[in-house]
Coordinates of C-alpha atoms and ligand atoms in Angstrom, one line a residue:
M271 CA -77.2 93.3 71.9
T272 CA -76.3 94.8 75.2
Q273 CA -72.8 95.2 76.5
S274 CA -71.2 91.8 76.8
S275 CA -70.9 90.3 80.3
S276 CA -67.2 89.7 79.6
N277 CA -66.5 93.2 78.5
L278 CA -63.1 94.3 79.7
W279 CA -63.6 98.1 79.4
G280 CA -67.1 99.2 80.5
G281 CA -66.2 101.8 83.2
R282 CA -66.3 105.0 81.4
F283 CA -69.1 104.1 79.0
S284 CA -72.8 104.9 79.5
S285 CA -74.0 102.6 76.8
S286 CA -73.0 99.2 75.4
P287 CA -71.8 98.6 71.8
E288 CA -74.7 98.5 69.3
A289 CA -75.3 95.1 67.9
S290 CA -73.6 95.8 64.6
M291 CA -70.6 97.3 66.4
F292 CA -70.2 94.3 68.6
A293 CA -70.5 92.0 65.7
L294 CA -67.8 93.9 63.9
S295 CA -65.5 94.0 66.9
R296 CA -65.8 90.4 67.8
S297 CA -62.9 88.1 67.0
V298 CA -63.4 85.2 69.3
H299 CA -64.8 82.9 66.5
F300 CA -61.3 82.9 65.0
D301 CA -58.9 83.9 67.8
W302 CA -60.1 81.1 70.0
R303 CA -57.2 79.2 68.4
L304 CA -55.0 81.3 70.7
A305 CA -56.6 80.1 73.9
P306 CA -53.9 77.5 74.9
Y307 CA -51.2 80.2 74.4
D308 CA -53.2 82.8 76.2
L309 CA -53.6 80.5 79.2
R310 CA -49.9 79.6 79.2
S311 CA -48.8 83.2 79.1
S312 CA -51.2 84.1 81.8
L313 CA -49.6 81.5 84.0
A314 CA -46.2 83.1 83.4
H315 CA -47.7 86.5 84.2
V316 CA -49.2 85.3 87.5
E317 CA -45.8 84.0 88.5
V318 CA -44.2 87.4 88.1
L319 CA -47.2 89.1 89.8
E320 CA -46.7 86.9 92.8
S321 CA -42.9 86.9 93.0
Q322 CA -42.9 90.7 92.8
K323 CA -45.7 90.8 95.5
I324 CA -48.0 92.6 93.2
I325 CA -50.7 90.1 94.2
P326 CA -50.7 88.0 97.4
S327 CA -49.6 84.4 97.2
D328 CA -53.1 83.0 98.1
V329 CA -54.7 84.9 95.2
A330 CA -51.9 83.8 92.9
A331 CA -52.4 80.2 93.9
K332 CA -56.2 80.4 93.2
I333 CA -55.6 82.0 89.9
R334 CA -53.0 79.5 89.0
M335 CA -55.3 76.6 89.9
A336 CA -58.2 78.1 87.9
L337 CA -55.9 78.7 84.9
K338 CA -54.8 75.1 85.0
E339 CA -58.4 73.9 85.2
L340 CA -59.2 76.1 82.2
Q341 CA -56.3 74.6 80.3
Q342 CA -58.0 71.2 80.7
E343 CA -61.5 72.5 80.0
V344 CA -60.3 74.2 76.8
K345 CA -58.6 71.1 75.7
S346 CA -61.6 68.9 76.3
G347 CA -64.0 71.5 74.8
S348 CA -66.0 71.8 78.0
F349 CA -65.1 75.5 78.2
G350 CA -65.6 77.6 75.1
P351 CA -66.5 81.1 74.0
N352 CA -70.1 82.3 74.3
E353 CA -72.2 84.8 72.4
S354 CA -71.2 87.7 74.5
D355 CA -67.5 87.1 74.5
E356 CA -65.6 89.6 72.3
D357 CA -62.2 87.9 72.0
V358 CA -60.2 85.0 73.4
H359 CA -58.8 87.2 76.2
S360 CA -62.2 88.4 77.4
A361 CA -63.6 84.8 77.1
L362 CA -60.9 83.4 79.2
E363 CA -61.1 86.2 81.8
R364 CA -64.8 85.4 82.0
G365 CA -63.8 81.8 82.7
L366 CA -61.5 82.9 85.5
K367 CA -64.2 85.1 87.0
E368 CA -66.8 82.3 86.8
K369 CA -64.4 80.2 89.0
L370 CA -63.0 82.9 91.3
G371 CA -65.4 85.8 91.3
D372 CA -63.7 89.3 91.2
I373 CA -60.3 88.1 92.2
G374 CA -60.0 86.6 88.7
G375 CA -59.6 90.1 87.5
A376 CA -56.4 90.5 89.5
I377 CA -54.4 89.0 86.6
R378 CA -55.0 92.1 84.5
A379 CA -52.4 94.1 86.6
G380 CA -49.5 95.2 84.4
R381 CA -50.9 93.7 81.2
S382 CA -52.9 94.9 78.3
R383 CA -54.6 93.0 75.6
N384 CA -52.1 94.7 73.3
D385 CA -49.0 93.0 74.7
Q386 CA -51.1 89.9 75.5
V387 CA -52.3 89.3 71.9
A388 CA -48.9 90.0 70.4
T389 CA -47.5 87.4 72.8
D390 CA -50.2 84.8 72.2
F391 CA -49.8 85.2 68.5
R392 CA -46.1 84.7 68.6
L393 CA -46.4 81.6 70.7
Y394 CA -49.1 80.2 68.3
L395 CA -46.9 80.8 65.3
I396 CA -43.7 79.4 66.8
D397 CA -45.7 76.2 67.6
Q398 CA -47.1 76.0 64.1
M399 CA -43.9 76.8 62.3
I400 CA -42.2 74.0 64.1
D401 CA -44.9 71.7 62.8
I402 CA -44.5 73.1 59.3
A403 CA -40.8 72.5 59.5
S404 CA -41.4 68.8 60.5
S405 CA -43.8 68.4 57.6
L406 CA -41.3 70.0 55.2
I407 CA -38.7 67.5 56.3
L408 CA -41.1 64.6 55.4
L409 CA -41.6 66.2 52.0
E410 CA -37.9 66.5 51.5
K411 CA -37.4 62.9 52.4
A412 CA -40.2 61.8 50.0
I413 CA -38.5 63.8 47.2
T414 CA -34.9 62.5 47.9
E415 CA -36.1 58.9 48.1
L416 CA -37.9 59.2 44.8
A417 CA -34.9 61.0 43.2
T418 CA -32.5 58.3 44.4
N419 CA -34.6 55.7 42.5
Y420 CA -34.1 57.6 39.2
V421 CA -30.5 58.8 39.4
D422 CA -29.4 56.4 36.6
D423 CA -32.4 57.2 34.4
V424 CA -31.9 59.7 31.6
A425 CA -34.7 62.0 30.6
P426 CA -35.1 65.1 28.5
G427 CA -34.2 68.3 30.4
F428 CA -36.1 71.4 29.4
T429 CA -35.8 75.1 29.0
H430 CA -38.7 77.1 27.7
L431 CA -40.7 73.8 27.9
Q432 CA -38.6 72.7 24.9
H433 CA -36.1 69.8 25.0
A434 CA -32.8 71.4 25.9
Q435 CA -30.2 68.8 27.1
P436 CA -30.7 65.4 28.6
V437 CA -30.5 65.1 32.4
S438 CA -30.5 62.4 35.1
F439 CA -34.1 62.2 36.1
G440 CA -33.0 61.9 39.7
H441 CA -31.3 65.3 39.3
E442 CA -34.6 66.8 37.9
L443 CA -36.6 65.5 40.9
A444 CA -34.0 66.3 43.5
K445 CA -34.0 70.0 42.6
H446 CA -37.3 70.3 44.5
A447 CA -35.7 68.9 47.7
H448 CA -33.1 71.7 47.6
A449 CA -35.9 74.3 47.4
V450 CA -37.6 72.7 50.4
A451 CA -34.3 72.6 52.3
R452 CA -34.0 76.4 51.9
D453 CA -37.6 76.7 53.2
V454 CA -36.6 74.8 56.3
S455 CA -33.6 77.0 56.9
R456 CA -35.8 80.0 56.5
I457 CA -37.9 78.8 59.4
A458 CA -34.7 78.4 61.5
D459 CA -33.8 82.0 60.7
W460 CA -37.3 83.2 61.3
L461 CA -37.4 81.5 64.7
K462 CA -34.1 83.3 65.8
R463 CA -35.6 86.6 64.9
S464 CA -39.2 86.1 66.2
N465 CA -38.6 84.3 69.5
F466 CA -38.9 87.5 71.6
S467 CA -41.5 88.3 74.2
P468 CA -43.8 91.4 73.9
L469 CA -45.0 91.0 77.5
G470 CA -44.3 93.9 79.8
A471 CA -45.0 96.4 77.1
G472 CA -48.5 96.9 78.5
A473 CA -50.7 99.0 76.2
L474 CA -47.6 100.6 74.7
S475 CA -45.3 102.2 77.2
G476 CA -44.3 99.5 79.6
S477 CA -45.4 99.3 83.2
S478 CA -44.8 101.2 86.4
L479 CA -45.3 98.0 88.3
P480 CA -42.1 96.1 89.1
L481 CA -42.8 93.4 86.5
Q482 CA -39.8 91.4 85.3
P483 CA -40.4 91.0 81.6
E484 CA -37.0 89.1 81.2
K485 CA -38.2 86.5 83.7
T486 CA -41.6 86.1 82.0
A487 CA -39.9 85.8 78.6
E488 CA -37.6 83.1 79.9
N489 CA -40.5 81.3 81.5
L490 CA -42.3 81.2 78.1
G491 CA -39.2 79.9 76.3
F492 CA -38.5 83.1 74.5
S493 CA -34.9 84.1 74.0
G494 CA -35.4 87.6 75.2
V495 CA -37.8 90.6 75.4
V496 CA -38.7 92.8 72.5
A497 CA -36.5 95.8 73.2
N498 CA -39.0 98.7 72.6
S499 CA -42.4 98.5 74.2
I500 CA -44.1 100.5 71.4
D501 CA -42.6 98.3 68.8
A502 CA -43.6 95.2 70.9
V503 CA -47.3 96.0 70.6
M504 CA -47.4 96.9 66.9
D505 CA -44.8 94.7 65.3
R506 CA -46.2 92.0 63.2
D507 CA -43.0 91.3 61.2
F508 CA -43.0 87.8 62.7
A509 CA -46.4 87.1 61.1
A510 CA -45.6 88.7 57.7
E511 CA -42.3 86.8 57.5
A512 CA -44.1 83.5 58.4
L513 CA -46.6 84.3 55.6
F514 CA -43.8 84.9 53.2
I515 CA -42.2 81.6 54.1
I516 CA -45.5 79.8 53.6
A517 CA -46.1 81.7 50.3
L518 CA -42.7 80.6 49.1
V519 CA -43.3 77.0 50.1
G520 CA -46.5 77.3 48.2
V521 CA -44.7 78.5 45.1
H522 CA -42.3 75.6 45.4
I523 CA -45.1 73.2 45.8
S524 CA -47.0 74.7 42.9
R525 CA -44.1 73.9 40.7
I526 CA -44.2 70.3 41.9
G527 CA -47.9 70.3 41.2
E528 CA -47.4 71.7 37.7
E529 CA -44.7 69.1 36.8
W530 CA -46.7 66.2 38.2
T531 CA -49.8 67.4 36.2
L532 CA -47.8 67.6 33.0
W533 CA -45.9 64.4 33.5
S534 CA -49.1 62.4 34.2
S535 CA -50.8 63.9 31.1
T536 CA -51.5 61.6 28.1
E537 CA -49.0 63.7 26.0
F538 CA -46.1 63.1 28.4
G539 CA -47.2 59.8 29.9
W540 CA -44.1 59.6 32.1
A541 CA -45.8 59.6 35.6
K542 CA -48.2 57.1 37.0
L543 CA -50.0 58.4 40.0
D544 CA -51.2 56.0 42.7
D545 CA -55.0 55.6 42.8
A546 CA -54.9 56.7 46.4
F547 CA -53.7 60.2 45.3
S548 CA -55.9 60.6 42.3
T549 CA -59.6 61.2 41.7
G550 CA -62.1 60.1 39.1
S551 CA -64.6 62.0 37.0
S552 CA -68.3 61.9 37.7
I553 CA -69.0 61.7 34.0
M554 CA -65.9 60.3 32.2
P555 CA -65.3 56.8 33.5
Q556 CA -61.8 56.6 32.0
K557 CA -60.5 59.7 33.9
K558 CA -57.8 59.6 36.6
N559 CA -57.1 63.2 37.6
P560 CA -54.0 64.5 39.4
D561 CA -56.1 66.5 41.9
A562 CA -53.5 66.5 44.6
A563 CA -51.0 68.1 42.2
E564 CA -53.6 70.6 41.0
I565 CA -54.7 71.6 44.5
A566 CA -51.0 72.0 45.4
R567 CA -50.6 74.4 42.5
G568 CA -53.8 76.2 43.3
K569 CA -53.2 76.7 47.1
S570 CA -50.2 79.0 46.3
G571 CA -52.7 81.6 45.2
R572 CA -54.3 81.9 48.6
F573 CA -50.9 81.8 50.4
I574 CA -49.7 84.8 48.3
G575 CA -53.0 86.5 48.8
N576 CA -52.8 86.1 52.6
L577 CA -49.3 87.6 52.6
T578 CA -50.4 90.5 50.4
G579 CA -53.4 91.1 52.7
L580 CA -51.4 91.3 55.9
L581 CA -48.7 93.5 54.4
T582 CA -51.4 95.9 53.2
T583 CA -53.0 95.9 56.7
M584 CA -49.6 96.7 58.2
K585 CA -48.7 99.4 55.7
G586 CA -49.0 103.0 57.0
L587 CA -50.1 102.1 60.5
A588 CA -49.1 105.0 62.8
F589 CA -47.7 104.8 66.3
A590 CA -48.5 101.8 68.4
Y591 CA -51.4 99.3 68.5
N592 CA -54.3 100.1 66.2
R593 CA -57.4 97.9 65.9
D594 CA -56.5 97.3 62.3
L595 CA -54.2 94.7 63.7
Q596 CA -57.1 92.4 64.6
E597 CA -57.0 91.7 60.9
D598 CA -53.6 90.0 61.3
K599 CA -54.9 86.7 62.4
E600 CA -57.2 85.2 59.9
P601 CA -54.7 85.2 57.0
V602 CA -52.2 83.6 59.2
F603 CA -54.6 80.9 60.5
D604 CA -55.7 80.2 56.9
S605 CA -52.2 79.9 55.5
V606 CA -50.9 77.7 58.4
E607 CA -53.9 75.4 58.4
N608 CA -54.0 75.0 54.6
L609 CA -50.3 74.3 54.4
L610 CA -50.4 71.7 57.1
L611 CA -53.3 70.1 55.2
L612 CA -51.4 70.2 51.9
L613 CA -47.9 69.0 52.9
P614 CA -48.8 65.4 53.9
A615 CA -50.9 64.9 50.7
V616 CA -48.1 66.2 48.5
S617 CA -45.5 64.0 50.2
G618 CA -47.8 61.0 49.8
M619 CA -48.4 61.8 46.2
I620 CA -44.7 62.0 45.5
A621 CA -43.8 58.9 47.5
T622 CA -46.3 56.8 45.5
T623 CA -45.6 58.0 42.0
T624 CA -43.8 55.8 39.5
F625 CA -42.2 56.9 36.2
D626 CA -41.9 55.2 32.9
R627 CA -38.1 54.9 32.6
A628 CA -38.1 53.6 29.0
K629 CA -40.4 56.4 27.8
M630 CA -38.2 59.0 29.3
K631 CA -35.0 57.4 27.9
A632 CA -36.5 57.3 24.4
A633 CA -37.5 60.9 24.6
A634 CA -34.1 62.1 25.9
P635 CA -32.3 62.5 22.6
L636 CA -35.4 63.9 20.7
G637 CA -35.6 67.6 19.7
F638 CA -31.9 67.6 18.9
S639 CA -31.1 67.8 22.6
L640 CA -27.6 66.5 21.9
A641 CA -26.6 69.4 19.6
T642 CA -24.5 70.9 22.4
E643 CA -22.4 67.7 22.4
I644 CA -21.4 68.4 18.8
A645 CA -20.3 72.0 19.7
D646 CA -18.4 70.6 22.7
F647 CA -16.7 68.0 20.5
L648 CA -15.4 70.8 18.2
V649 CA -14.3 72.9 21.1
K650 CA -12.2 70.0 22.4
A651 CA -10.7 69.8 18.9
G652 CA -9.6 73.5 19.3
V653 CA -12.4 75.2 17.4
P654 CA -13.6 78.5 19.0
F655 CA -17.1 78.1 20.6
S656 CA -18.8 80.6 18.3
Q657 CA -17.8 78.6 15.3
A658 CA -18.6 75.3 17.0
H659 CA -22.0 76.6 17.9
E660 CA -22.6 77.6 14.2
A661 CA -21.6 74.1 13.0
A662 CA -23.8 72.3 15.5
G663 CA -26.7 74.6 14.4
A664 CA -26.0 73.7 10.8
C665 CA -26.2 70.0 11.7
V666 CA -29.7 70.5 13.2
K667 CA -30.7 72.3 10.0
V668 CA -29.5 69.5 7.8
C669 CA -31.3 66.9 10.0
E670 CA -34.6 68.9 9.9
G671 CA -34.3 69.1 6.1
K672 CA -33.7 65.3 5.8
G673 CA -36.1 64.4 8.6
I674 CA -33.4 62.5 10.5
E675 CA -31.8 62.7 14.0
L676 CA -28.3 63.9 14.7
H677 CA -26.7 60.5 15.0
Q678 CA -28.0 59.6 11.5
L679 CA -25.8 62.3 9.8
T680 CA -23.3 60.7 7.4
D681 CA -19.6 61.3 7.5
S682 CA -19.9 63.4 4.4
D683 CA -22.8 65.4 5.9
L684 CA -20.5 66.1 8.9
S685 CA -17.3 67.0 7.1
S686 CA -19.2 69.3 4.7
I687 CA -20.6 71.2 7.7
H688 CA -17.1 71.6 9.3
P689 CA -13.8 70.1 8.3
Q690 CA -13.0 69.0 11.9
L691 CA -16.4 67.3 12.3
T692 CA -15.7 63.5 11.9
G693 CA -17.8 60.4 12.4
D694 CA -16.1 60.1 15.9
V695 CA -18.7 62.7 17.1
R696 CA -21.4 59.9 17.0
K697 CA -19.8 58.5 20.2
Y698 CA -21.0 61.5 22.0
L699 CA -24.5 61.5 20.5
D700 CA -25.8 59.3 23.3
A701 CA -28.0 60.7 26.0
M702 CA -26.5 58.6 28.8
G703 CA -23.0 59.4 27.6
A704 CA -23.9 63.1 27.6
I705 CA -25.1 63.2 31.2
S706 CA -22.3 61.0 32.4
A707 CA -19.8 63.6 31.1
R708 CA -21.3 66.4 33.2
T709 CA -19.3 65.6 36.3
S710 CA -19.1 69.1 37.8
I711 CA -20.1 69.3 41.5
N712 CA -23.6 70.5 40.7
G713 CA -23.9 68.7 37.3
T714 CA -26.2 66.0 36.1
S715 CA -23.9 63.0 35.9
P716 CA -25.3 60.2 38.1
A717 CA -22.1 60.3 40.2
S718 CA -22.5 64.0 40.9
V719 CA -26.2 63.7 41.6
R720 CA -25.5 60.9 44.1
K721 CA -23.1 63.2 46.0
Q722 CA -25.6 66.0 45.9
I723 CA -28.3 63.8 47.4
T724 CA -25.9 62.6 50.1
E725 CA -25.3 66.2 51.1
L726 CA -29.0 66.8 51.2
D727 CA -29.5 63.7 53.4
K728 CA -26.9 65.1 55.8
Q729 CA -28.8 68.4 55.9
I730 CA -32.1 66.7 56.5
K731 CA -30.5 64.9 59.5
E732 CA -29.2 68.1 60.9
D733 CA -32.5 69.9 60.4
S734 CA -34.5 67.0 61.9
S735 CA -32.4 67.3 65.0
W736 CA -32.9 71.0 65.6
I737 CA -36.6 70.7 64.8
A738 CA -37.0 67.9 67.3
D739 CA -35.1 70.0 69.9
E740 CA -37.4 73.0 69.3
R741 CA -40.5 70.7 69.4
N742 CA -39.4 69.3 72.8
R743 CA -38.5 72.7 74.2
F744 CA -41.8 74.3 73.1
S745 CA -44.1 71.4 74.1
G746 CA -42.3 71.2 77.5
M747 CA -42.9 74.9 78.1
M748 CA -46.6 74.6 77.1
S749 CA -47.2 71.6 79.5
Q750 CA -45.8 73.4 82.5
Ligands
LIG258 N1 -58.8 91.3 69.6 C1 -57.7 92.2 69.6 C2 -56.7 91.9 68.5 O1 -56.8 90.9 68.0 C3 -57.0 92.2 70.9 C4 -56.4 93.5 71.3 C5 -57.4 94.5 71.6 N2 -56.8 95.7 72.0 C6 -57.5 96.8 72.1 N3 -56.9 97.8 72.5 N4 -58.8 96.9 71.7 O2 -55.9 92.7 68.1

C-alpha cells in the first residue's frame, strides 16, 4: 500500500505507511458513522473562517456548497469512503477536494483532527442519547401500563428468591419503571455536562487565528466551549458516562429479562409470552422460549464490557491527544446500536405479556408469607416486637410439624404459643388483607401503588417534553 491519496499529513515524510501500518491506523470502516456530524461541524467552521476573514467569501461559498452536496451524497450513499481513506475526516476532505481542487483544503485552517473528532463524537452521542431517552420512555410506558393492569392482583413477594411477603403484582412490575425513570434523568444530567464544544482547541493549545469558538459552539447547538483546550482534545468523560448510563440500563433490563424468564418457566407458570416475542426449538416441538428476555439479560455483559474497555483505554493517558483515543469509538457504537436494537423488543415483549392472576393469588400465602402479620397483630396488642417475632416463628414451626398453613392453626395452638394470640389473628392471615394494610406512601397497598404510578406518569410526561425539545433542537441544527 502506498501513501493514501487522502492522507492529511504527507509533507515531512519520505515514505508512505507500510501496508500493515496503514491497516492498523485506519478507522474509516467504523468512524464513517461520524460523517454527518463532521460535515455539520465543518459548515460551522467555514462560517467562522469567513466571518473572521480567514478565508475569502467566494472560497467560503464554494466550500459551503460542496459540503452541502456531500451531506446529500453521504445520506444517499453515493459518496462513501474508499480503500485509501484513513478516517472519516480524510475521506470527507478528499470529497471536498474532488469537487473543488486545492481550495477544498482551505477548511483545515485553525482546526485539527484532534478537536474535530472530539466534536463529531460529542455530536454523534448527543443525537444517539436523545434517541435512547425516547426509547426508554416507551419502555417506561409499556411497564406502567402493564403494572396498572395488575395493581389489584396479589402475588408472592420475594427476598432471597423465597416467598417473603405478599405484594400487589402491579407494585412488583412498576419497580422496573422507576429504575428506567432514573436512567432517563441520568441522560438529562449527562446532556447538561456533555453539551460543550471542543472546537477551537486545535491540536491542543488553541489557535492563533481569530476563530470565535463561542460562536461555532452556539451554531452547533452546544451550550458553551470546553474551557481548557488541552482537556478539550483528550476528554472522553462524555463517552465513558454515556457507556455507564447504557451499562446501567443494561443491568436494569437484565433484571427484567431474568424475571420474565423465571415467570414464564414451567415451575412458575405465571407469565404467558406472546408468540411474536418468543421463539421455538429446532428439535423440541413443544418449546416456546423467552429469547427476547434472555437476550435482554445477555446484552448487559457486552455493555459492561464496553464501559470497562473504554475506561481502561482512558486510564493513565498523559498530556493531550494520544492515538489510543481512536479506540474510544467502537465500544460506544456497539453499545448505542445494541441498546437501540434491544429497547423496542423488550418494550414489545412487556406490552404483550399476560399473567395468570389466579395462580399468583393462590401462591401468595404459601411459604408462610403471612407470618409477619402474626407478629404485627401481637405488636398492636402491646407485645414487644422481639417477643412477637419469636411467637410468629413458633407458629411456623408448629405448622411445619403438622403439615398445615398458618390460617389452619387452632385457637388452642395459638394460645399455647402466646397468651395474647387469639383466633382474631386469622382475619389478618389473608394475602389481599395484608397488602391492603400496607398503605405507606411507597407501600404495596393497591391505593398506594396507584398513587406511585400516577406520579410516574407525570414524570413520563415531563421527560417526554424535554426529550422532544432536545430532539427538535438537535435535528433543527443538523438540517441547517
Ligand atoms: N481517527 C482519529 C481518532 O479517531 C482522528 C484523530 C487523529 N489525530 C491524530 N493526531 N492522528 O482519534
